[in-house]
Amino acid sequence: MPRPILIFVRFVDRLNYGVGRFAMYLLYVLMAILLWSSMSKIIQAPAIWTLEMAQFMMVAYYILGGPYSMQLGSHVRMDLVYDALSDRRRLWWDAFTIFVLIFYLCVMLYGAVQSTAYSFGLKYYAVEISWLPFDIPWGKTGFMERNPSAWRPYLWPIKLVMVLGFFLMILQSLSFFFRDIAALRGVKI
Amino acid sequence: MPNEYIAILMFSTMMLLMMTGQRVFGVIGFVAVVASLALWGTGGESLGFSATIKLMKWYPLLTLPMFVFMGYVMSEARLADDLYRMFHVWMGPVPGGLAIGTILLMVLISAMNGLSVAGMAIGATIALPELLRRNYDKVMVTGVIQAGSSLGILIPPSVVLVLYAMIARQPVGQLWLAGLFPGLLMATLFIVYIWIRCRITPSLGPVLSEEERSQIPNAEKYRLLLAGALPLVIFFVMMFPFVKGYTSLVESSVIGAVATVIGAVWKGRFTRAVFETTTRMTLAISCMFMWIILAALSFGAVFDGLGAVKAIESFFVGDLGLGPWEILIMMQLSYLIMGMFLDDTAMLVIVAPLYVPLVGVLGFDLIWYGVLYTITCQIAYLTPPFGYNLFLMRAMAPKEITIIDIYKSITPFVLVMVLALVLVIVFPQVALWLPNYVYDK
């Protein structure tokens, strides 16, 4: 395999391992937030931020943990046919069908980027000016998106996390693709 | 192309792609985003992403990692060992007693857990080797563990009922209570079945020998009985404040998780290795479920856009001209059949929004239907070729148990579950009495 690909695969695997290990411990942060929430109810001073903070934490937990969970091989596959295949054929199938996954993730990433831009108040729509051959994009909202609740948190941090998460998922899928190709060529990465 | 054909095309494409063995969430998500792009063009691309926001707002789903975590703490810290020993000692003299004990063990584990994963892990690591060593029939034992662990989603707390509650907009508390008696009923039916089977063919589940029984002193017997108290304590610490309305559902699940950890620490079994494995496995299982639910939500949104709810309603009521009960049975049957071939969690998220409005229109109680739905889901978890429990069993079972054994093992238990389903349909009070009593409707 070409050297850049080897470096890419090793880098992505280690990066996602690191990010995943970090995300793994968010579970305890989540628990702490919810415990705090129960406590604050007991002392009759319910905190307003816990509910949304817990939601954000959960999203970060499973989105950032996604690539690592793929590394752990925890995602269900329908193994009725798959199990009966020879190793080589399985690699071939995987090398093709991984693009199904990548396509889905790319659409998700695109949606996430759009939504993040919106949360920064950057939704552009095209303004048509008759004497110009092209349309000019124009800032539309101009305000930072906030959650409609008592606490009114800004939404851009969690959306950025999602963008990052989907991006990392795509990288991880590509890494799997290269691994399959390498294995087909008889190279061990 | 009429919308019905688009829907059928989507389903069949999903089936075909799943056959390739690609990760289920990727396949479902792919079909969903391609369909939405093809149907709606620009703007269709944001449909997939909007599911993440929807999922974020599904606050009760935060219980999912908590219950997964509790389950793994229990199985990794081997808290269930004492429990198993207890049933072992007390049920030994009965024909098929250890298998019956395993079902009872599963009931207790289910009371602390919202999924079948933990029951499966405990069953496969603790009960299965022990039962095989005592010459229990391997086919029956495999069935016992699978059927028993599936109780996890019916006996409260239950993650499946949480999902249903969000889709049907029904109170989780009532749904959970409604699941309790049907779960116990089903467990009783399992036990009766095992007992009768082992009476007829004693070789399936030999009685514990006299000398082995006499080796265990009475004091030990009573000490072990105390082990049974731990899960009940955890169950009440978790459920009581929730049912009373002191804490919210999610907060209760965290209290339950913390209580389980305290239990493990108290027993001196919460080691570094246990901490590491539980944390990692919780992430792995939670991610698996969350990504599938995420993809299934997009898929469901496309269906929604196609007007599938109206189409199904007019199909059942108009074209087939069925009465309410016939429709109900048809829906359960169709769900069972789809559940065989498609991923069960995804089916729940995709199909429930289609059926639930119709059930409401027909005038059935949605709490009661939630229980029916969960039982159907349980059966779907067990039935080949695609069953989540089958998947787990294959991964966890020792080599001597083949896929054929696993497939064969579930048949009688599925029939028993269908019987339980019929009983709950005929006698709705089994499900509805407790929630009505507690919430005083």
XYZ file of C-alpha atoms in Angstrom, chain B residues 34-238:
205
model
C -31.489 8.575 -0.954
C -35.291 8.413 -0.909
C -35.576 11.870 0.584
C -33.161 13.343 -1.961
C -34.958 11.624 -4.823
C -38.401 12.637 -3.611
C -37.825 16.177 -2.499
C -34.563 17.274 -4.081
C -33.110 20.371 -2.432
C -34.064 20.515 1.193
C -34.272 16.727 1.236
C -30.675 16.633 2.384
C -31.506 18.098 5.757
C -34.030 15.366 6.540
C -31.360 12.987 7.753
C -29.790 15.530 10.032
C -33.059 16.744 11.504
C -33.369 13.286 13.065
C -30.398 14.070 15.330
C -32.216 17.079 16.725
C -35.366 15.046 17.170
C -33.381 12.374 18.967
C -31.769 15.003 21.172
C -35.205 16.189 22.272
C -36.261 12.652 23.149
C -35.232 13.215 26.722
C -36.403 9.831 28.125
C -33.974 8.048 25.835
C -31.238 9.091 28.252
C -32.305 6.051 30.233
C -30.819 3.819 27.553
C -27.131 4.169 28.475
C -28.080 4.036 32.150
C -29.829 0.695 31.834
C -27.120 -0.710 29.612
C -24.599 0.421 32.214
C -26.550 -1.173 35.071
C -26.747 -4.414 33.184
C -23.038 -4.529 32.540
C -22.144 -3.645 36.113
C -24.298 -6.539 37.200
C -22.894 -9.053 34.789
C -19.253 -7.919 34.955
C -19.147 -7.540 38.723
C -20.820 -10.946 38.855
C -23.518 -9.664 41.163
C -25.789 -12.253 39.620
C -23.591 -15.131 40.821
C -25.126 -15.218 44.270
C -28.559 -14.946 42.779
C -27.881 -17.841 40.532
C -26.545 -19.882 43.456
C -29.678 -19.068 45.380
C -32.001 -20.426 42.716
C -29.654 -23.295 42.170
C -29.905 -24.347 45.805
C -33.591 -23.736 46.207
C -34.865 -25.054 42.906
C -32.538 -28.067 42.651
C -35.042 -30.749 43.784
C -37.633 -29.836 41.138
C -37.528 -31.485 37.710
C -35.945 -28.969 35.370
C -35.412 -26.888 38.493
C -32.240 -25.179 37.376
C -33.900 -24.096 34.147
C -36.828 -22.775 36.160
C -34.354 -21.052 38.455
C -32.759 -19.452 35.407
C -36.120 -18.014 34.356
C -36.621 -16.618 37.867
C -33.112 -15.177 37.764
C -33.976 -13.513 34.468
C -37.093 -12.001 36.029
C -34.998 -10.420 38.771
C -32.400 -9.191 36.307
C -35.158 -7.767 34.118
C -36.402 -5.787 37.088
C -33.113 -3.912 37.116
C -32.640 -3.623 33.437
C -34.289 -2.183 30.391
C -32.865 -4.399 27.684
C -32.225 -8.064 27.102
C -28.464 -7.625 26.679
C -27.556 -8.026 30.334
C -29.798 -11.021 30.878
C -28.257 -12.615 27.855
C -24.722 -11.991 29.056
C -25.450 -13.309 32.529
C -27.367 -16.276 31.184
C -24.667 -17.234 28.719
C -21.749 -16.808 31.131
C -23.169 -18.063 34.421
C -26.218 -20.244 33.804
C -25.385 -21.891 30.508
C -22.100 -23.626 31.463
C -23.573 -24.734 34.768
C -26.677 -26.193 33.179
C -24.703 -28.003 30.505
C -22.426 -29.466 33.166
C -25.475 -30.945 34.853
C -26.564 -32.654 31.655
C -29.452 -30.409 30.888
C -30.549 -30.653 27.301
C -28.570 -28.035 25.375
C -31.402 -27.114 23.046
C -33.777 -26.464 25.913
C -31.197 -24.522 27.911
C -30.426 -22.252 24.981
C -34.107 -21.547 24.588
C -34.536 -20.867 28.290
C -31.809 -18.236 28.299
C -33.011 -16.493 25.182
C -36.652 -16.475 26.165
C -35.856 -15.537 29.750
C -33.585 -12.655 28.835
C -36.209 -11.276 26.462
C -38.328 -10.545 29.535
C -35.970 -7.625 30.074
C -37.936 -5.462 27.674
C -41.334 -6.247 29.166
C -40.743 -6.162 32.912
C -40.112 -2.592 34.083
C -37.888 -0.737 33.570
C -38.006 -1.219 29.824
C -36.253 0.775 27.124
C -38.588 -0.550 24.438
C -41.559 0.834 26.348
C -39.720 4.154 26.685
C -39.352 4.253 22.910
C -42.993 3.314 22.491
C -44.013 5.962 25.012
C -42.269 8.645 22.997
C -43.815 7.517 19.733
C -47.328 7.048 21.112
C -47.105 10.019 23.496
C -48.197 7.964 26.471
C -46.890 8.213 30.058
C -43.900 5.933 30.626
C -44.866 5.225 34.240
C -48.191 3.685 33.307
C -46.675 1.713 30.466
C -44.027 0.267 32.752
C -46.550 -0.770 35.345
C -48.701 -2.244 32.599
C -45.785 -4.419 31.538
C -45.241 -5.926 34.976
C -48.051 -8.485 35.182
C -47.842 -9.628 31.552
C -44.112 -10.131 32.166
C -44.763 -12.199 35.264
C -47.509 -14.068 33.426
C -45.115 -14.914 30.651
C -42.446 -16.025 33.113
C -45.036 -18.267 34.797
C -45.987 -19.783 31.460
C -42.311 -20.459 30.721
C -41.933 -22.157 34.075
C -45.050 -24.273 33.584
C -43.821 -25.273 30.170
C -40.380 -26.269 31.463
C -41.849 -28.143 34.392
C -44.241 -30.144 32.190
C -41.564 -30.870 29.619
C -39.190 -32.142 32.289
C -41.907 -34.219 33.956
C -42.552 -35.988 30.671
C -38.905 -36.366 29.669
C -36.803 -36.229 32.863
C -33.566 -36.498 30.886
C -34.076 -32.939 29.631
C -33.587 -31.473 33.089
C -32.304 -33.952 35.671
C -33.045 -33.351 39.338
C -30.119 -32.370 41.549
C -28.893 -35.522 43.281
C -29.647 -36.173 46.959
C -26.027 -36.168 48.154
C -25.251 -32.963 46.351
C -28.208 -31.310 47.977
C -27.262 -32.515 51.440
C -23.811 -30.952 51.035
C -25.292 -27.504 51.331
C -25.973 -26.572 54.952
C -29.242 -24.900 55.797
C -27.521 -21.764 57.071
C -25.940 -21.331 53.655
C -29.341 -21.742 52.050
C -30.829 -18.903 54.074
C -27.782 -16.704 53.596
C -28.190 -17.091 49.855
C -31.812 -16.105 50.106
C -30.576 -12.708 51.213
C -28.735 -12.350 47.910
C -32.128 -12.159 46.281
C -32.835 -9.014 48.250
C -30.219 -6.903 46.468
C -31.984 -6.659 43.093
C -35.279 -5.991 44.804
C -33.718 -3.184 46.826
C -32.248 -1.657 43.685
C -35.578 -2.024 41.925
C -37.454 -0.195 44.669
C -34.855 2.522 45.131
C -35.246 3.190 41.427
